[in-house]
Short mmCIF file of C-alpha atoms in Angstrom, two decimals:
data_model
loop_
_atom_site.label_atom_id
_atom_site.label_comp_id
_atom_site.label_asym_id
_atom_site.label_seq_id
_atom_site.Cartn_x
_atom_site.Cartn_y
_atom_site.Cartn_z
CA UNK A 1 10.21 26.11 -37.81
CA UNK A 2 8.66 24.69 -40.92
CA UNK A 3 5.44 22.68 -41.10
CA UNK A 4 7.58 19.54 -41.58
CA UNK A 5 9.51 20.22 -38.37
CA UNK A 6 6.24 20.91 -36.43
CA UNK A 7 4.93 17.59 -37.71
CA UNK A 8 8.02 15.89 -36.32
CA UNK A 9 7.62 17.61 -32.95
CA UNK A 10 3.90 16.72 -32.81
CA UNK A 11 4.57 13.10 -33.88
CA UNK A 12 7.35 12.72 -31.25
CA UNK A 13 5.18 14.25 -28.48
CA UNK A 14 2.10 12.14 -29.11
CA UNK A 15 3.85 8.92 -29.78
CA UNK A 16 5.93 9.38 -26.62
CA UNK A 17 2.83 10.23 -24.61
CA UNK A 18 0.99 7.24 -26.00
CA UNK A 19 3.81 4.80 -25.32
CA UNK A 20 4.04 6.16 -21.78
CA UNK A 21 0.30 5.62 -21.25
CA UNK A 22 0.50 2.09 -22.77
CA UNK A 23 3.27 0.93 -20.44
CA UNK A 24 1.49 2.43 -17.29
CA UNK A 25 -0.65 -0.65 -16.40
CA UNK A 26 2.17 -3.16 -17.09
CA UNK A 27 4.75 -0.92 -15.34
CA UNK A 28 2.52 -0.52 -12.22
CA UNK A 29 1.75 -4.17 -12.05
CA UNK A 30 5.45 -5.09 -12.39
CA UNK A 31 6.52 -2.44 -9.85
CA UNK A 32 3.84 -3.58 -7.33
CA UNK A 33 4.84 -7.22 -7.69
CA UNK A 34 8.54 -6.37 -7.17
CA UNK A 35 7.77 -4.11 -4.27
CA UNK A 36 5.23 -6.21 -2.39
CA UNK A 37 5.65 -9.87 -3.29
CA UNK A 38 8.30 -12.55 -3.12
CA UNK A 39 8.10 -15.10 -5.89
CA UNK A 40 10.38 -17.48 -7.74
CA UNK A 41 12.18 -15.74 -10.55
CA UNK A 42 11.81 -12.30 -9.02
CA UNK A 43 15.53 -11.49 -9.35
CA UNK A 44 15.52 -12.60 -13.01
CA UNK A 45 12.51 -10.34 -13.66
CA UNK A 46 14.26 -7.43 -11.93
CA UNK A 47 17.28 -7.92 -14.18
CA UNK A 48 15.22 -8.23 -17.33
CA UNK A 49 13.26 -5.06 -16.54
CA UNK A 50 16.54 -3.16 -15.95
CA UNK A 51 18.31 -4.50 -19.06
CA UNK A 52 17.15 -1.75 -21.53
CA UNK A 53 18.79 0.81 -19.15
CA UNK A 54 22.22 -0.72 -19.53
CA UNK A 55 22.22 -2.43 -22.88
CA UNK A 56 23.22 -0.39 -25.98
CA UNK A 57 19.87 0.93 -27.39
CA UNK A 58 20.77 -0.36 -30.84
CA UNK A 59 21.14 -3.83 -29.38
CA UNK A 60 17.69 -3.58 -27.85
CA UNK A 61 16.52 -2.24 -31.23
CA UNK A 62 17.99 -5.32 -32.90
CA UNK A 63 16.25 -7.66 -30.54
CA UNK A 64 12.94 -5.90 -31.27
CA UNK A 65 13.70 -6.07 -35.03
CA UNK A 66 14.23 -9.80 -34.81
CA UNK A 67 11.04 -10.33 -32.73
CA UNK A 68 8.78 -7.98 -34.65
CA UNK A 69 10.05 -8.56 -38.24
CA UNK A 70 7.91 -10.56 -40.63
CA UNK A 71 10.05 -13.60 -39.94
CA UNK A 72 10.18 -12.95 -36.23
CA UNK A 73 7.96 -14.92 -33.80
CA UNK A 74 5.75 -11.93 -32.87
CA UNK A 75 5.96 -10.14 -36.25
CA UNK A 76 4.93 -13.23 -38.31
CA UNK A 77 2.05 -13.93 -35.84
CA UNK A 78 0.78 -10.32 -36.20
CA UNK A 79 1.14 -10.40 -39.90
CA UNK A 80 -0.48 -13.77 -40.39
CA UNK A 81 -3.42 -13.42 -38.06
CA UNK A 82 -4.13 -9.65 -38.12
CA UNK A 83 -2.39 -8.63 -41.35
CA UNK A 84 -0.46 -6.12 -39.25
CA UNK A 85 3.09 -4.99 -40.08
CA UNK A 86 5.07 -3.46 -37.25
CA UNK A 87 8.61 -2.83 -38.30
CA UNK A 88 9.36 0.47 -40.12
CA UNK A 89 5.89 1.89 -39.10
CA UNK A 90 4.77 4.26 -36.33
CA UNK A 91 3.84 1.12 -34.30
CA UNK A 92 7.49 0.16 -34.20
CA UNK A 93 8.30 3.63 -32.86
CA UNK A 94 5.64 3.19 -30.21
CA UNK A 95 6.95 -0.20 -29.13
CA UNK A 96 10.60 0.99 -29.14
CA UNK A 97 9.80 3.99 -26.98
CA UNK A 98 7.73 1.87 -24.59
CA UNK A 99 10.47 -0.76 -24.16
CA UNK A 100 13.19 1.81 -23.56
CA UNK A 101 11.22 3.90 -21.04
CA UNK A 102 9.62 0.93 -19.19
CA UNK A 103 12.53 0.50 -16.68
CA UNK A 104 12.36 4.12 -15.61
CA UNK A 105 8.65 3.90 -14.82
CA UNK A 106 9.04 0.59 -13.00
CA UNK A 107 11.96 1.87 -10.89
CA UNK A 108 10.22 4.99 -9.77
CA UNK A 109 6.92 3.26 -9.12
CA UNK A 110 8.61 0.49 -7.19
CA UNK A 111 10.33 2.94 -4.86
CA UNK A 112 6.99 4.80 -4.45
CA UNK A 113 5.20 1.52 -3.52
CA UNK A 114 7.96 0.52 -1.18
CA UNK A 115 7.60 3.81 0.69
CA UNK A 116 3.93 3.14 1.45
CA UNK A 117 3.74 1.74 4.95
CA UNK A 118 2.47 -1.84 4.56
CA UNK A 119 0.71 -1.51 7.91
CA UNK A 120 -1.74 0.85 6.31
CA UNK A 121 -2.68 -1.78 3.72
CA UNK A 122 -3.02 -4.40 6.44
CA UNK A 123 -5.31 -2.20 8.48
CA UNK A 124 -7.41 -1.52 5.37
CA UNK A 125 -7.89 -5.25 4.97
CA UNK A 126 -9.01 -5.64 8.55
CA UNK A 127 -11.61 -3.03 7.75
CA UNK A 128 -13.07 -5.21 4.99
CA UNK A 129 -11.23 -3.87 1.96
CA UNK A 130 -10.31 -6.32 -0.85
CA UNK A 131 -7.05 -6.19 -2.73
CA UNK A 132 -8.28 -3.82 -5.44
CA UNK A 133 -9.78 -1.44 -2.98
CA UNK A 134 -6.65 -1.46 -0.90
CA UNK A 135 -4.61 -0.63 -4.03
CA UNK A 136 -6.93 2.01 -5.33
CA UNK A 137 -7.69 3.80 -2.03
CA UNK A 138 -4.45 3.31 -0.07
CA UNK A 139 -1.38 2.17 -2.10
CA UNK A 140 -1.92 4.11 -5.35
CA UNK A 141 -2.90 7.48 -3.77
CA UNK A 142 0.06 7.39 -1.39
CA UNK A 143 2.46 6.36 -4.17
CA UNK A 144 0.84 8.78 -6.70
CA UNK A 145 3.59 11.35 -6.74
CA UNK A 146 6.29 8.78 -7.23
CA UNK A 147 4.30 7.14 -10.04
CA UNK A 148 3.76 10.50 -11.69
CA UNK A 149 7.47 11.23 -11.43
CA UNK A 150 8.18 7.90 -13.08
CA UNK A 151 5.67 8.59 -15.87
CA UNK A 152 7.35 11.92 -16.63
CA UNK A 153 10.76 10.38 -16.63
CA UNK A 154 9.55 7.67 -19.00
CA UNK A 155 8.03 10.34 -21.25
CA UNK A 156 11.26 12.29 -21.25
CA UNK A 157 13.18 9.10 -22.07
CA UNK A 158 10.82 8.40 -24.95
CA UNK A 159 11.23 11.94 -26.28
CA UNK A 160 14.93 11.42 -26.63
CA UNK A 161 15.05 7.81 -27.77
CA UNK A 162 17.27 7.18 -30.79
CA UNK A 163 19.11 3.87 -31.08
CA UNK A 164 16.27 1.33 -30.68
CA UNK A 165 13.92 3.48 -32.76
CA UNK A 166 16.20 3.79 -35.76
CA UNK A 167 16.85 0.01 -35.77
CA UNK A 168 13.29 -1.11 -35.61
CA UNK A 169 11.43 1.82 -37.25
CA UNK A 170 14.03 3.45 -39.40
CA UNK A 171 13.84 7.17 -40.17
CA UNK A 172 11.04 7.55 -42.70
CA UNK A 173 10.01 11.30 -43.00
CA UNK A 174 6.39 11.83 -42.16
CA UNK A 175 6.04 8.29 -40.79
CA UNK A 176 8.63 7.27 -38.22
CA UNK A 177 10.88 10.29 -37.96
CA UNK A 178 11.11 11.59 -34.42
CA UNK A 179 12.97 14.57 -32.97
CA UNK A 180 16.20 12.68 -32.26
CA UNK A 181 16.24 11.01 -35.66
CA UNK A 182 15.49 14.30 -37.44
CA UNK A 183 18.24 16.12 -35.51
CA UNK A 184 20.72 13.41 -36.49
CA UNK A 185 19.61 13.56 -40.17
CA UNK A 186 19.85 17.36 -40.25
CA UNK A 187 23.37 17.31 -38.88
CA UNK A 188 24.32 14.54 -41.43
CA UNK A 189 22.98 16.76 -44.26
CA UNK A 190 24.73 19.87 -42.90
CA UNK A 191 21.37 21.59 -42.11
CA UNK A 192 22.54 23.00 -38.83
CA UNK A 193 19.81 25.61 -38.61
CA UNK A 194 17.11 22.92 -38.78
CA UNK A 195 19.05 20.87 -36.30
CA UNK A 196 19.36 23.74 -33.82
CA UNK A 197 15.59 24.53 -34.04
CA UNK A 198 14.70 20.89 -33.33
CA UNK A 199 17.33 20.79 -30.60
CA UNK A 200 15.74 23.77 -28.79
CA UNK A 201 12.33 22.16 -28.87
CA UNK A 202 13.70 18.80 -27.76
CA UNK A 203 15.69 20.41 -24.92
CA UNK A 204 12.68 22.46 -23.78
CA UNK A 205 10.36 19.46 -23.68
CA UNK A 206 12.87 17.23 -21.89
CA UNK A 207 13.76 19.94 -19.40
CA UNK A 208 10.08 20.48 -18.52
CA UNK A 209 9.46 16.76 -18.09
CA UNK A 210 12.51 16.18 -15.91
CA UNK A 211 11.98 19.28 -13.88
CA UNK A 212 8.38 18.39 -13.03
CA UNK A 213 9.44 14.82 -12.32
CA UNK A 214 12.19 16.01 -9.92
CA UNK A 215 9.76 18.33 -8.25
CA UNK A 216 7.23 15.49 -7.70
CA UNK A 217 9.96 13.10 -6.54
CA UNK A 218 11.27 15.62 -3.96
CA UNK A 219 7.77 16.43 -2.70
CA UNK A 220 6.24 13.03 -2.74
CA UNK A 221 4.13 12.21 0.23
CA UNK A 222 5.81 10.03 2.75
CA UNK A 223 3.43 7.43 4.20
CA UNK B 1 -18.26 -14.60 22.41
CA UNK B 2 -15.46 -16.93 23.28
CA UNK B 3 -12.05 -16.61 21.68
CA UNK B 4 -10.26 -19.88 21.70
CA UNK B 5 -6.56 -20.01 20.99
CA UNK B 6 -5.43 -23.68 20.66
CA UNK B 7 -2.20 -25.27 19.89
CA UNK B 8 -0.58 -21.94 18.90
CA UNK B 9 2.96 -22.07 17.69
CA UNK B 10 4.53 -19.07 16.05
CA UNK B 11 8.32 -18.71 15.86
CA UNK B 12 9.64 -15.23 16.83
CA UNK B 13 13.17 -13.88 16.82
CA UNK B 14 14.44 -15.46 20.04
CA UNK B 15 11.63 -17.79 21.16
CA UNK B 16 8.34 -19.14 19.92
CA UNK B 17 4.87 -17.97 20.89
CA UNK B 18 3.17 -21.07 22.33
CA UNK B 19 -0.25 -20.83 23.77
CA UNK B 20 -3.41 -22.82 24.58
CA UNK B 21 -5.99 -20.56 26.11
CA UNK B 22 -9.71 -19.48 26.03
CA UNK B 23 -10.86 -15.96 26.58
CA UNK B 24 -14.44 -15.55 27.91
CA UNK B 25 -14.42 -12.03 29.41
CA UNK B 26 -15.46 -8.79 27.84
CA UNK B 27 -12.05 -7.25 28.22
CA UNK B 28 -9.06 -9.54 28.37
CA UNK B 29 -5.70 -7.90 29.09
CA UNK B 30 -2.54 -9.35 27.57
CA UNK B 31 0.08 -8.21 29.99
CA UNK B 32 3.81 -8.57 29.84
CA UNK B 33 7.18 -6.90 29.22
CA UNK B 34 8.21 -5.47 25.82
CA UNK B 35 9.13 -8.23 23.40
CA UNK B 36 7.02 -10.93 25.16
CA UNK B 37 5.07 -11.62 21.93
CA UNK B 38 1.97 -9.61 22.73
CA UNK B 39 1.85 -7.77 19.41
CA UNK B 40 2.57 -10.94 17.48
CA UNK B 41 -0.34 -12.63 19.20
CA UNK B 42 -2.72 -9.81 18.10
CA UNK B 43 -1.33 -10.01 14.55
CA UNK B 44 -1.92 -13.73 14.54
CA UNK B 45 -5.49 -13.41 15.61
CA UNK B 46 -6.06 -10.66 13.00
CA UNK B 47 -4.64 -12.98 10.28
CA UNK B 48 -1.57 -10.77 9.62
CA UNK B 49 0.88 -13.52 10.64
CA UNK B 50 1.00 -17.11 9.54
CA UNK B 51 1.59 -19.60 12.38
CA UNK B 52 3.27 -22.93 12.16
CA UNK B 53 0.33 -24.44 13.97
CA UNK B 54 -2.86 -22.88 15.42
CA UNK B 55 -6.56 -23.34 15.74
CA UNK B 56 -8.25 -19.97 16.47
CA UNK B 57 -11.98 -19.69 16.79
CA UNK B 58 -14.17 -16.76 17.68
CA UNK B 59 -17.61 -18.05 18.71
CA UNK B 60 -18.49 -20.62 16.08
CA UNK B 61 -16.31 -19.01 13.37
CA UNK B 62 -12.99 -20.80 12.61
CA UNK B 63 -10.52 -18.04 11.88
CA UNK B 64 -7.37 -20.26 11.48
CA UNK B 65 -7.00 -23.98 11.56
CA UNK B 66 -3.62 -25.08 10.19
CA UNK B 67 -4.47 -28.81 10.46
CA UNK B 68 -7.51 -28.34 8.28
CA UNK B 69 -5.69 -25.78 6.06
CA UNK B 70 -8.24 -23.07 6.93
CA UNK B 71 -7.31 -19.43 7.09
CA UNK B 72 -10.16 -17.00 6.90
CA UNK B 73 -8.97 -13.94 4.79
CA UNK B 74 -8.14 -10.88 6.89
CA UNK B 75 -10.98 -8.87 5.32
CA UNK B 76 -13.63 -11.50 6.26
CA UNK B 77 -12.55 -11.88 9.89
CA UNK B 78 -14.40 -8.85 11.24
CA UNK B 79 -11.64 -8.25 13.69
CA UNK B 80 -10.72 -4.57 14.19
CA UNK B 81 -7.14 -3.93 15.07
CA UNK B 82 -5.74 -0.70 16.47
CA UNK B 83 -1.95 -1.02 16.29
CA UNK B 84 0.43 1.02 18.38
CA UNK B 85 1.19 3.35 15.49
CA UNK B 86 -2.62 3.63 14.87
CA UNK B 87 -2.05 3.39 11.06
CA UNK B 88 -4.48 6.18 10.27
CA UNK B 89 -4.65 6.81 6.51
CA UNK B 90 -2.69 10.02 6.14
CA UNK B 91 -4.12 11.06 2.78
CA UNK B 92 -7.76 10.81 3.91
CA UNK B 93 -9.57 13.27 6.16
CA UNK B 94 -10.90 12.03 9.51
CA UNK B 95 -14.39 11.37 8.12
CA UNK B 96 -13.11 9.11 5.34
CA UNK B 97 -10.95 7.31 7.80
CA UNK B 98 -13.71 6.49 10.26
CA UNK B 99 -16.11 5.57 7.45
CA UNK B 100 -13.57 3.46 5.54
CA UNK B 101 -15.11 0.11 6.46
CA UNK B 102 -18.63 1.30 5.41
CA UNK B 103 -17.64 1.25 1.73
CA UNK B 104 -16.27 -2.26 1.79
CA UNK B 105 -18.09 -4.89 -0.18
CA UNK B 106 -18.39 -7.12 2.78
CA UNK B 107 -19.57 -4.36 5.20
CA UNK B 108 -22.45 -5.75 7.15
CA UNK B 109 -25.41 -3.87 8.62
CA UNK B 110 -23.63 -1.40 10.92
CA UNK B 111 -23.88 -2.54 14.52
CA UNK B 112 -23.27 1.00 15.79
CA UNK B 113 -24.55 4.31 14.50
CA UNK B 114 -21.96 6.70 13.12
CA UNK B 115 -23.43 9.61 15.07
CA UNK B 116 -23.38 7.68 18.30
CA UNK B 117 -19.74 6.66 17.99
CA UNK B 118 -18.72 10.14 16.88
CA UNK B 119 -20.45 11.69 19.77
CA UNK B 120 -19.20 9.25 22.32
CA UNK B 121 -15.58 9.71 21.31
CA UNK B 122 -16.07 13.44 20.81
CA UNK B 123 -14.56 13.57 17.38
CA UNK B 124 -17.44 15.49 15.69
CA UNK B 125 -15.40 18.75 15.43
CA UNK B 126 -12.51 16.81 13.84
CA UNK B 127 -14.43 15.10 11.01
CA UNK B 128 -13.23 17.42 8.21
CA UNK B 129 -9.62 17.71 9.46
CA UNK B 130 -6.61 16.19 7.85
CA UNK B 131 -4.96 13.47 9.91
CA UNK B 132 -1.65 15.44 10.05
CA UNK B 133 -3.43 18.24 11.92
CA UNK B 134 -4.58 16.04 14.82
CA UNK B 135 -3.00 15.87 18.20
CA UNK B 136 -1.84 12.52 19.67
CA UNK B 137 -4.98 12.09 21.79
CA UNK B 138 -7.29 13.06 18.86
CA UNK B 139 -5.57 10.50 16.67
CA UNK B 140 -6.23 7.80 19.31
CA UNK B 141 -9.92 8.62 19.38
CA UNK B 142 -10.18 8.67 15.55
CA UNK B 143 -8.45 5.24 15.43
CA UNK B 144 -10.84 3.87 18.02
CA UNK B 145 -13.89 5.27 16.15
CA UNK B 146 -12.66 3.76 12.85
CA UNK B 147 -12.30 0.33 14.50
CA UNK B 148 -15.66 0.38 16.23
CA UNK B 149 -17.50 1.56 13.07
CA UNK B 150 -16.31 -1.49 11.24
CA UNK B 151 -18.80 -3.47 13.38
CA UNK B 152 -16.19 -5.96 14.61
CA UNK B 153 -16.79 -9.14 16.45
CA UNK B 154 -13.47 -8.63 18.32
CA UNK B 155 -11.49 -5.52 18.95
CA UNK B 156 -7.72 -5.75 19.33
CA UNK B 157 -6.06 -2.79 21.00
CA UNK B 158 -2.21 -2.82 21.04
CA UNK B 159 -1.01 -0.55 23.79
CA UNK B 160 -3.34 2.29 22.90
CA UNK B 161 -1.90 4.62 25.62
CA UNK B 162 1.76 3.82 25.09
CA UNK B 163 2.72 6.92 23.14
CA UNK B 164 0.90 9.39 25.30
CA UNK B 165 2.13 11.38 28.26
CA UNK B 166 0.47 11.15 31.70
CA UNK B 167 -1.99 14.07 30.99
CA UNK B 168 -3.17 12.56 27.66
CA UNK B 169 -3.39 9.09 29.19
CA UNK B 170 -5.79 10.39 31.80
CA UNK B 171 -7.82 12.02 29.00
CA UNK B 172 -8.09 8.88 26.84
CA UNK B 173 -8.69 6.35 29.59
CA UNK B 174 -12.31 7.53 30.12
CA UNK B 175 -12.95 7.01 26.38
CA UNK B 176 -11.68 3.47 26.61
CA UNK B 177 -14.05 2.95 29.57
CA UNK B 178 -16.97 4.39 27.46
CA UNK B 179 -16.17 1.90 24.69
CA UNK B 180 -16.22 -0.91 27.18
CA UNK B 181 -19.54 0.27 28.69
CA UNK B 182 -21.33 1.28 25.48
CA UNK B 183 -20.33 -1.37 22.88
CA UNK B 184 -20.76 -5.05 23.47
CA UNK B 185 -17.57 -6.05 21.63
CA UNK B 186 -15.02 -8.42 23.25
CA UNK B 187 -11.69 -6.69 23.56
CA UNK B 188 -8.15 -7.95 23.76
CA UNK B 189 -6.14 -5.20 25.39
CA UNK B 190 -2.35 -5.36 25.14
CA UNK B 191 -0.40 -3.40 27.71
CA UNK B 192 2.57 -3.57 29.96
CA UNK B 193 1.24 -1.09 32.40
CA UNK B 194 -0.43 -2.42 35.58
CA UNK B 195 -2.58 0.65 36.06
CA UNK B 196 -4.13 0.31 32.59
CA UNK B 197 -4.74 -3.40 32.93
CA UNK B 198 -6.30 -2.88 36.35
CA UNK B 199 -8.48 -0.02 35.23
CA UNK B 200 -9.96 -1.67 32.13
CA UNK B 201 -9.53 -5.46 32.12
CA UNK B 202 -11.91 -8.12 33.54
CA UNK B 203 -9.19 -10.71 33.26
CA UNK B 204 -5.46 -10.54 32.63
CA UNK B 205 -3.15 -13.05 30.92
CA UNK B 206 0.49 -12.56 31.70
CA UNK B 207 2.73 -13.35 28.74
CA UNK B 208 6.50 -13.91 29.15
CA UNK B 209 8.75 -14.98 26.31
CA UNK B 210 5.77 -16.29 24.31
CA UNK B 211 4.23 -18.35 27.12
CA UNK B 212 1.32 -17.59 29.44
CA UNK B 213 2.71 -17.64 32.97
CA UNK B 214 -0.35 -16.52 34.95
CA UNK B 215 -4.00 -15.55 34.48
CA UNK B 216 -6.73 -14.21 36.65
CA UNK B 217 -8.52 -11.02 37.59
CA UNK B 218 -6.35 -7.93 37.89
CA UNK B 219 -6.56 -8.31 41.69
CA UNK B 220 -5.44 -11.91 41.52
CA UNK B 221 -2.61 -11.16 39.07
CA UNK B 222 -1.31 -7.88 40.44
CA UNK B 223 -2.48 -8.02 44.07
CA UNK B 224 -5.33 -6.09 45.70
CA UNK B 225 -3.36 -2.82 46.21
CA UNK B 226 -2.67 -2.35 42.43
CA UNK B 227 -6.14 -3.38 41.35
CA UNK B 228 -7.73 -0.68 43.49
CA UNK B 229 -6.45 1.79 40.92
CA UNK B 230 -9.53 0.89 38.83
#
């Protein structure tokens, strides 16, 4: 593997990890609200959260492009107020990976929260605990394995993301090129040896993430 | 401390819980067949269910008053509830379970010393054990200790002996008597066993399909022969 290829592997790994960490608080909040509360618009929220799983990734990418481009509502705001450009930068990669892996985190965390016996949370309240303490000492620890499994699935999804990323971030070597994009480009250019090297790394990382995720999911604590 | 349940109306699956009663005794038994609304009544008092109408007071504290739109949050009620399934926290060892209330922001000056409660319920050797490694009787005692250590103004016990065989029942019953003798906490004790109600309760309310049909001392409610079991 060349230095360039290692740079791609490194970039893909850290941007995937960072996007997974960034979606964690939002994912947990969404999952908890879906698992524990009834509120108007809940079914619409459920559908919106699941959309990136079923929509073509390039379509999601196009939506992001329209929102984050300089003429888009979010992109123009960021450009005008913070002088920040998003599309075709590493930030766009980060957002695309986060959006595409968000549903996987929410689904796993939601199941994990639903499996925590609500009676335990009720009893914690009778013992004087407030909502944050109930969440931090009862709900989250009992759902921890399911949440960790969801995080790893989200990370694995981010590692392999292609369609949304290429739409919103392009494939700029050294800036926005991820493993998937680099493999595609190598095949396009007939550089099969490079493609196979990157494929091996990509497969290894994804295998490890999914394997650990499955292990955690199978052995999650039942409350 | 008097518990007043006024104008209670709580719809259940087949009937409504409808009550108007005051409890003055140390241990009041709520007696009745399965499905009579006993557990729902405890959950209502603990604040875990929302009634259609109710005014519930404990001493001078208004817990629920639907007319005034008052509902004291569960965490501020200082009502300890031991449900049938005990609801011990499975991921925490026994010590962390029984001391859970002591780390709450609202935790008042403890009414009872940790060492005293632990000694009385004989759970000292269990303190560092995982919950999953306790026997049924040990779990009962841990759940009782956790409830008492929260310094409650009212203790709700929902059929605490229901899941135990006759041998374990006879082992736990003395601990319940000790709680009654040692800690000045009013207790609502739900059961559908005459022997338990006779052994522990000062007064018994009979609940059938959500309504109180009789009340009195165990001797008055069950007859003198049954009450001699105490």
